[in-house]
Short mmCIF file of C-alpha atoms and ligand atoms in Angstrom, two decimals:
data_model
loop_
_atom_site.label_atom_id
_atom_site.label_comp_id
_atom_site.label_asym_id
_atom_site.label_seq_id
_atom_site.Cartn_x
_atom_site.Cartn_y
_atom_site.Cartn_z
CA MET M 5 -1.08 3.54 -17.21
CA VAL M 6 0.46 6.42 -14.87
CA GLU M 7 1.56 9.36 -16.83
CA GLY M 8 3.30 12.64 -15.32
CA ASP M 9 6.41 13.44 -13.36
CA LEU M 10 7.48 11.96 -10.51
CA ASP M 11 8.70 15.30 -8.79
CA ARG M 12 4.99 16.41 -9.17
CA PRO M 13 2.98 13.76 -7.56
CA ALA M 14 -0.23 15.80 -7.47
CA GLU M 15 -0.38 16.24 -10.75
CA LEU M 16 0.11 12.42 -11.91
CA THR M 17 -2.69 10.95 -13.91
CA ILE M 18 -3.91 7.42 -14.80
CA ARG M 19 -5.50 5.96 -17.95
CA GLN M 20 -7.35 2.58 -18.65
CA VAL M 21 -5.39 0.09 -21.03
CA ASP M 22 -7.10 -2.50 -23.16
CA GLY M 23 -5.16 -5.70 -22.70
CA HIS M 24 -2.08 -6.21 -20.20
CA PRO M 25 1.25 -4.89 -19.94
CA PHE M 26 2.77 -8.35 -20.95
CA ALA M 27 1.62 -8.07 -24.89
CA PRO M 28 0.97 -5.00 -26.97
CA PHE M 29 -2.16 -2.97 -25.39
CA GLN M 30 -4.22 0.09 -26.30
CA VAL M 31 -4.27 3.04 -24.26
CA VAL M 32 -8.39 3.88 -24.11
CA GLY M 33 -10.27 6.47 -22.22
CA GLU M 34 -9.33 10.05 -20.74
CA PRO M 35 -6.72 10.89 -18.16
CA GLN M 36 -8.00 11.02 -14.63
CA PRO M 37 -6.24 12.43 -11.41
CA LEU M 38 -4.34 9.65 -10.03
CA ALA M 39 -5.47 10.92 -6.46
CA ASP M 40 -9.14 9.49 -7.66
CA VAL M 41 -8.15 6.14 -7.89
CA ARG M 42 -7.01 3.35 -5.35
CA LEU M 43 -4.36 1.30 -6.99
CA VAL M 44 -3.75 -2.12 -6.03
CA SER M 45 -0.56 -4.50 -6.33
CA PRO M 46 0.99 -3.76 -9.74
CA VAL M 47 1.35 -7.28 -10.42
CA LEU M 48 0.24 -10.60 -9.23
CA PRO M 49 3.41 -12.90 -9.44
CA SER M 50 3.39 -16.66 -9.71
CA LYS M 51 6.49 -16.23 -7.16
CA VAL M 52 8.57 -13.91 -5.65
CA VAL M 53 12.29 -14.87 -5.60
CA ALA M 54 14.18 -12.93 -3.11
CA ILE M 55 17.93 -12.40 -2.64
CA GLY M 56 19.40 -12.62 0.96
CA ARG M 57 22.57 -10.57 2.26
CA ASN M 58 23.00 -8.68 -1.31
CA TYR M 59 24.48 -5.48 0.51
CA ALA M 60 27.59 -5.92 2.37
CA ASP M 61 26.62 -3.28 4.92
CA HIS M 62 23.38 -5.24 5.78
CA ALA M 63 25.05 -8.60 5.97
CA LYS M 64 27.30 -7.10 8.62
CA GLU M 65 24.82 -5.57 10.55
CA LEU M 66 23.13 -9.02 11.27
CA GLY M 67 26.61 -10.47 11.97
CA ASN M 68 27.01 -12.44 8.75
CA GLU M 69 30.37 -12.62 7.01
CA VAL M 70 30.27 -11.57 3.61
CA VAL M 71 32.48 -14.45 1.57
CA PRO M 72 33.74 -12.97 -1.84
CA ASP M 73 32.69 -14.91 -4.68
CA ALA M 74 30.08 -16.78 -2.80
CA ALA M 75 27.00 -17.42 -4.89
CA PRO M 76 23.73 -15.49 -4.13
CA ILE M 77 21.14 -16.37 -1.36
CA THR M 78 17.86 -17.12 -2.58
CA PHE M 79 14.42 -17.92 -1.12
CA LEU M 80 10.80 -17.57 -2.05
CA LYS M 81 8.19 -15.32 -0.73
CA PRO M 82 4.69 -16.78 -1.83
CA SER M 83 2.17 -15.04 -4.09
CA THR M 84 -0.28 -14.99 -1.02
CA SER M 85 2.18 -12.52 1.10
CA VAL M 86 1.62 -9.84 -1.78
CA ILE M 87 -0.07 -6.89 -1.04
CA GLY M 88 -0.36 -3.29 -2.81
CA PRO M 89 0.42 0.35 -1.93
CA GLY M 90 -1.79 1.79 1.12
CA ASP M 91 -2.54 -2.16 1.87
CA ARG M 92 -2.05 -2.82 5.64
CA ILE M 93 0.80 -5.28 6.56
CA GLN M 94 -0.86 -7.45 9.24
CA TYR M 95 1.43 -8.07 12.29
CA PRO M 96 1.23 -11.79 13.57
CA THR M 97 0.75 -10.81 17.15
CA GLY M 98 1.27 -14.20 19.20
CA VAL M 99 3.50 -15.74 16.29
CA SER M 100 6.31 -13.09 16.01
CA HIS M 101 7.59 -10.58 18.38
CA ASP M 102 10.07 -8.91 16.05
CA VAL M 103 8.75 -7.76 12.85
CA HIS M 104 11.19 -5.74 10.51
CA TYR M 105 10.97 -3.86 7.31
CA GLU M 106 13.46 -4.36 4.41
CA GLY M 107 13.28 -1.85 1.57
CA GLU M 108 14.33 -3.39 -1.50
CA LEU M 109 14.44 -2.51 -5.43
CA ALA M 110 11.82 -5.42 -7.34
CA VAL M 111 12.49 -6.45 -10.70
CA VAL M 112 9.18 -7.26 -12.68
CA ILE M 113 9.81 -10.02 -15.28
CA GLY M 114 8.03 -9.20 -18.75
CA ARG M 115 8.16 -12.56 -20.31
CA LEU M 116 8.62 -16.15 -19.99
CA CYS M 117 12.49 -16.83 -19.89
CA ARG M 118 14.91 -19.43 -18.73
CA GLU M 119 18.63 -19.99 -18.92
CA VAL M 120 18.97 -16.11 -19.82
CA PRO M 121 22.71 -15.00 -19.99
CA ALA M 122 23.51 -12.00 -17.91
CA ALA M 123 23.99 -10.18 -21.16
CA ARG M 124 20.60 -10.44 -22.38
CA ALA M 125 18.93 -9.96 -19.02
CA ALA M 126 17.67 -6.44 -19.83
CA ASP M 127 15.45 -8.27 -22.34
CA VAL M 128 13.42 -9.97 -19.92
CA ILE M 129 12.66 -7.15 -17.52
CA LEU M 130 9.38 -5.61 -18.01
CA GLY M 131 10.48 -2.62 -15.42
CA TYR M 132 10.90 -2.02 -11.56
CA THR M 133 9.00 -1.32 -8.67
CA CYS M 134 9.26 -0.98 -4.80
CA ALA M 135 9.09 -3.76 -2.48
CA ASN M 136 8.92 -4.16 1.42
CA ASP M 137 10.63 -7.95 1.99
CA VAL M 138 8.64 -7.51 5.63
CA THR M 139 10.53 -10.32 7.84
CA ALA M 140 9.54 -11.98 11.46
CA ARG M 141 13.37 -11.65 12.45
CA ASP M 142 12.60 -13.76 15.57
CA LEU M 143 11.49 -16.95 13.21
CA GLN M 144 14.10 -16.00 10.51
CA LYS M 145 16.76 -16.75 13.48
CA ALA M 146 14.93 -19.70 14.73
CA GLU M 147 14.13 -21.69 11.99
CA PRO M 148 16.82 -22.88 9.30
CA GLN M 149 14.46 -22.48 6.41
CA TRP M 150 12.85 -18.62 5.86
CA ALA M 151 9.70 -19.56 4.18
CA ARG M 152 7.54 -18.76 7.36
CA ALA M 153 9.54 -15.81 8.55
CA LYS M 154 9.27 -14.18 5.17
CA GLY M 155 6.00 -15.73 4.12
CA PHE M 156 3.09 -14.42 6.37
CA ASP M 157 -0.02 -12.96 4.30
CA THR M 158 0.97 -9.38 3.91
CA PHE M 159 4.58 -9.56 4.20
CA CYS M 160 5.24 -8.62 0.63
CA PRO M 161 4.04 -5.23 -0.13
CA LEU M 162 4.58 -4.20 -3.88
CA GLY M 163 4.09 -0.87 -5.81
CA PRO M 164 3.02 1.78 -6.27
CA TRP M 165 3.27 1.02 -9.97
CA ILE M 166 5.92 -0.57 -12.56
CA GLU M 167 8.36 2.06 -13.75
CA THR M 168 9.37 0.65 -17.11
CA ASP M 169 12.08 3.43 -17.49
CA PRO M 170 14.19 4.22 -14.44
CA GLY M 171 16.88 5.97 -16.44
CA SER M 172 18.95 2.65 -16.94
CA PRO M 173 17.74 -0.84 -18.35
CA LEU M 174 19.43 -2.53 -15.35
CA ALA M 175 18.76 0.18 -12.78
CA ASP M 176 22.30 0.02 -11.58
CA ASP M 177 22.48 3.27 -9.45
CA LEU M 178 19.22 4.19 -7.73
CA ALA M 179 18.79 5.35 -4.41
CA VAL M 180 16.73 2.94 -1.96
CA THR M 181 15.48 4.60 1.03
CA THR M 182 13.16 3.57 3.93
CA THR M 183 11.33 5.70 6.39
CA VAL M 184 9.21 4.61 9.16
CA ASN M 185 6.67 7.35 10.44
CA GLY M 186 8.50 9.92 8.44
CA GLU M 187 12.11 9.07 10.04
CA LEU M 188 14.78 7.92 7.80
CA ARG M 189 15.84 4.42 8.50
CA GLN M 190 17.54 3.11 5.49
CA ALA M 191 19.58 4.91 2.48
CA GLY M 192 21.63 2.68 0.07
CA ARG M 193 22.31 2.80 -3.71
CA THR M 194 21.91 -0.17 -5.81
CA SER M 195 25.23 0.42 -7.28
CA ALA M 196 26.28 -1.70 -3.94
CA LEU M 197 24.59 -4.73 -4.96
CA LEU M 198 26.80 -7.47 -4.41
CA HIS M 199 25.19 -9.13 -7.09
CA PRO M 200 23.82 -7.09 -9.62
CA ILE M 201 20.47 -7.68 -11.48
CA ALA M 202 21.96 -9.16 -14.38
CA GLU M 203 23.78 -11.62 -12.75
CA LEU M 204 20.82 -12.49 -10.38
CA ILE M 205 18.67 -13.16 -13.54
CA GLU M 206 21.48 -15.38 -15.20
CA PHE M 207 21.59 -17.18 -11.74
CA ILE M 208 17.53 -17.81 -11.30
CA THR M 209 16.86 -18.71 -14.24
CA ALA M 210 19.71 -21.40 -14.72
CA ALA M 211 17.46 -23.16 -11.99
CA MET M 212 13.84 -22.11 -12.64
CA THR M 213 11.55 -20.68 -15.40
CA LEU M 214 10.32 -17.03 -14.82
CA LEU M 215 6.87 -16.04 -16.05
CA PRO M 216 5.66 -12.70 -16.90
CA GLY M 217 4.92 -10.96 -13.62
CA ASP M 218 7.24 -12.99 -11.45
CA VAL M 219 9.31 -10.35 -9.04
CA ILE M 220 12.55 -10.37 -7.63
CA LEU M 221 13.53 -8.85 -4.97
CA THR M 222 17.02 -7.68 -4.98
CA GLY M 223 18.25 -7.40 -1.36
CA THR M 224 18.27 -4.69 1.67
CA PRO M 225 20.65 -1.92 2.60
CA ALA M 226 21.73 -1.51 6.08
CA GLY M 227 19.39 -0.24 8.67
CA VAL M 228 16.46 -2.75 8.86
CA GLY M 229 14.47 -2.33 12.15
CA PRO M 230 11.42 -3.12 13.98
CA LEU M 231 7.75 -2.05 12.98
CA GLU M 232 4.98 -2.12 15.34
CA PRO M 233 1.13 -1.80 14.94
CA GLY M 234 0.48 1.68 13.88
CA ASP M 235 3.79 2.22 12.07
CA GLU M 236 3.54 3.73 8.36
CA VAL M 237 6.43 2.63 6.73
CA SER M 238 7.71 3.75 3.07
CA VAL M 239 10.19 2.29 0.55
CA ALA M 240 11.07 5.28 -1.77
CA ILE M 241 13.21 4.08 -5.06
CA GLU M 242 14.88 6.89 -6.99
CA ASN M 243 13.11 7.32 -10.47
CA VAL M 244 10.64 4.69 -9.32
CA GLY M 245 8.18 5.93 -6.67
CA THR M 246 7.13 5.38 -3.16
CA LEU M 247 5.48 2.44 -1.56
CA THR M 248 3.57 3.26 1.52
CA ASN M 249 2.01 0.54 4.17
CA SER M 250 0.75 0.94 7.55
CA VAL M 251 0.95 -1.97 10.12
CA VAL M 252 -1.84 -3.33 12.15
CA ALA M 253 -2.14 -6.09 14.57
CA ARG M 254 -3.50 -9.23 12.99
CA GLY M 255 -6.91 -9.75 14.33
MG1 MG G 315 15.17 -8.88 1.98
#
């Protein structure tokens, strides 16, 4: 369990818990400086359900019309695409020549659920983390299904932790920013989501059961663009944290 003030990252501490975050747990041991430990992905989801074109400005930048009242676009990223903070995104050299970052707010589900009405969506959320929906844009354009373009190993960085109290239960007005090598590339707010989180949970669970630890990626704002080996990409979400990963050529 990470404790402290996000505005003072050097003072954050971490304590061990006995148990797991999906049930009552005991906090044990003494706090240690967070800088002394290596964080891994905060969750190992059975599935990552992702939403496409959920910000109008991003849909437009890729030449897609936003149709009023259209249903959310959903796709899955495999569990094997998940990596943690500080892990390296492997650029699939020779398979894709146009790999993009997509900074997104990720919802972490806290309990087994299905057919959840929007009004009860907050009950099934454990918390929030940052995600990078890394995408082989050339394959996404060339292939009718996005499974391959979105599903390479390492294409779903998550972290750095699960924030259980981002200030509002449905995270409905948080800044989402992405930087590459320190340069700002994306700046949006979750208040601009075409389909907000409660609606997404109702829509997804009308089809499939969500398990504790499953993750929903809520879509990316405008400003997507290419990554290259050697780049460092950070997704920051207000009141949640910052997820940083470097990019290397796949060996
Ligand atoms: Mg995306």
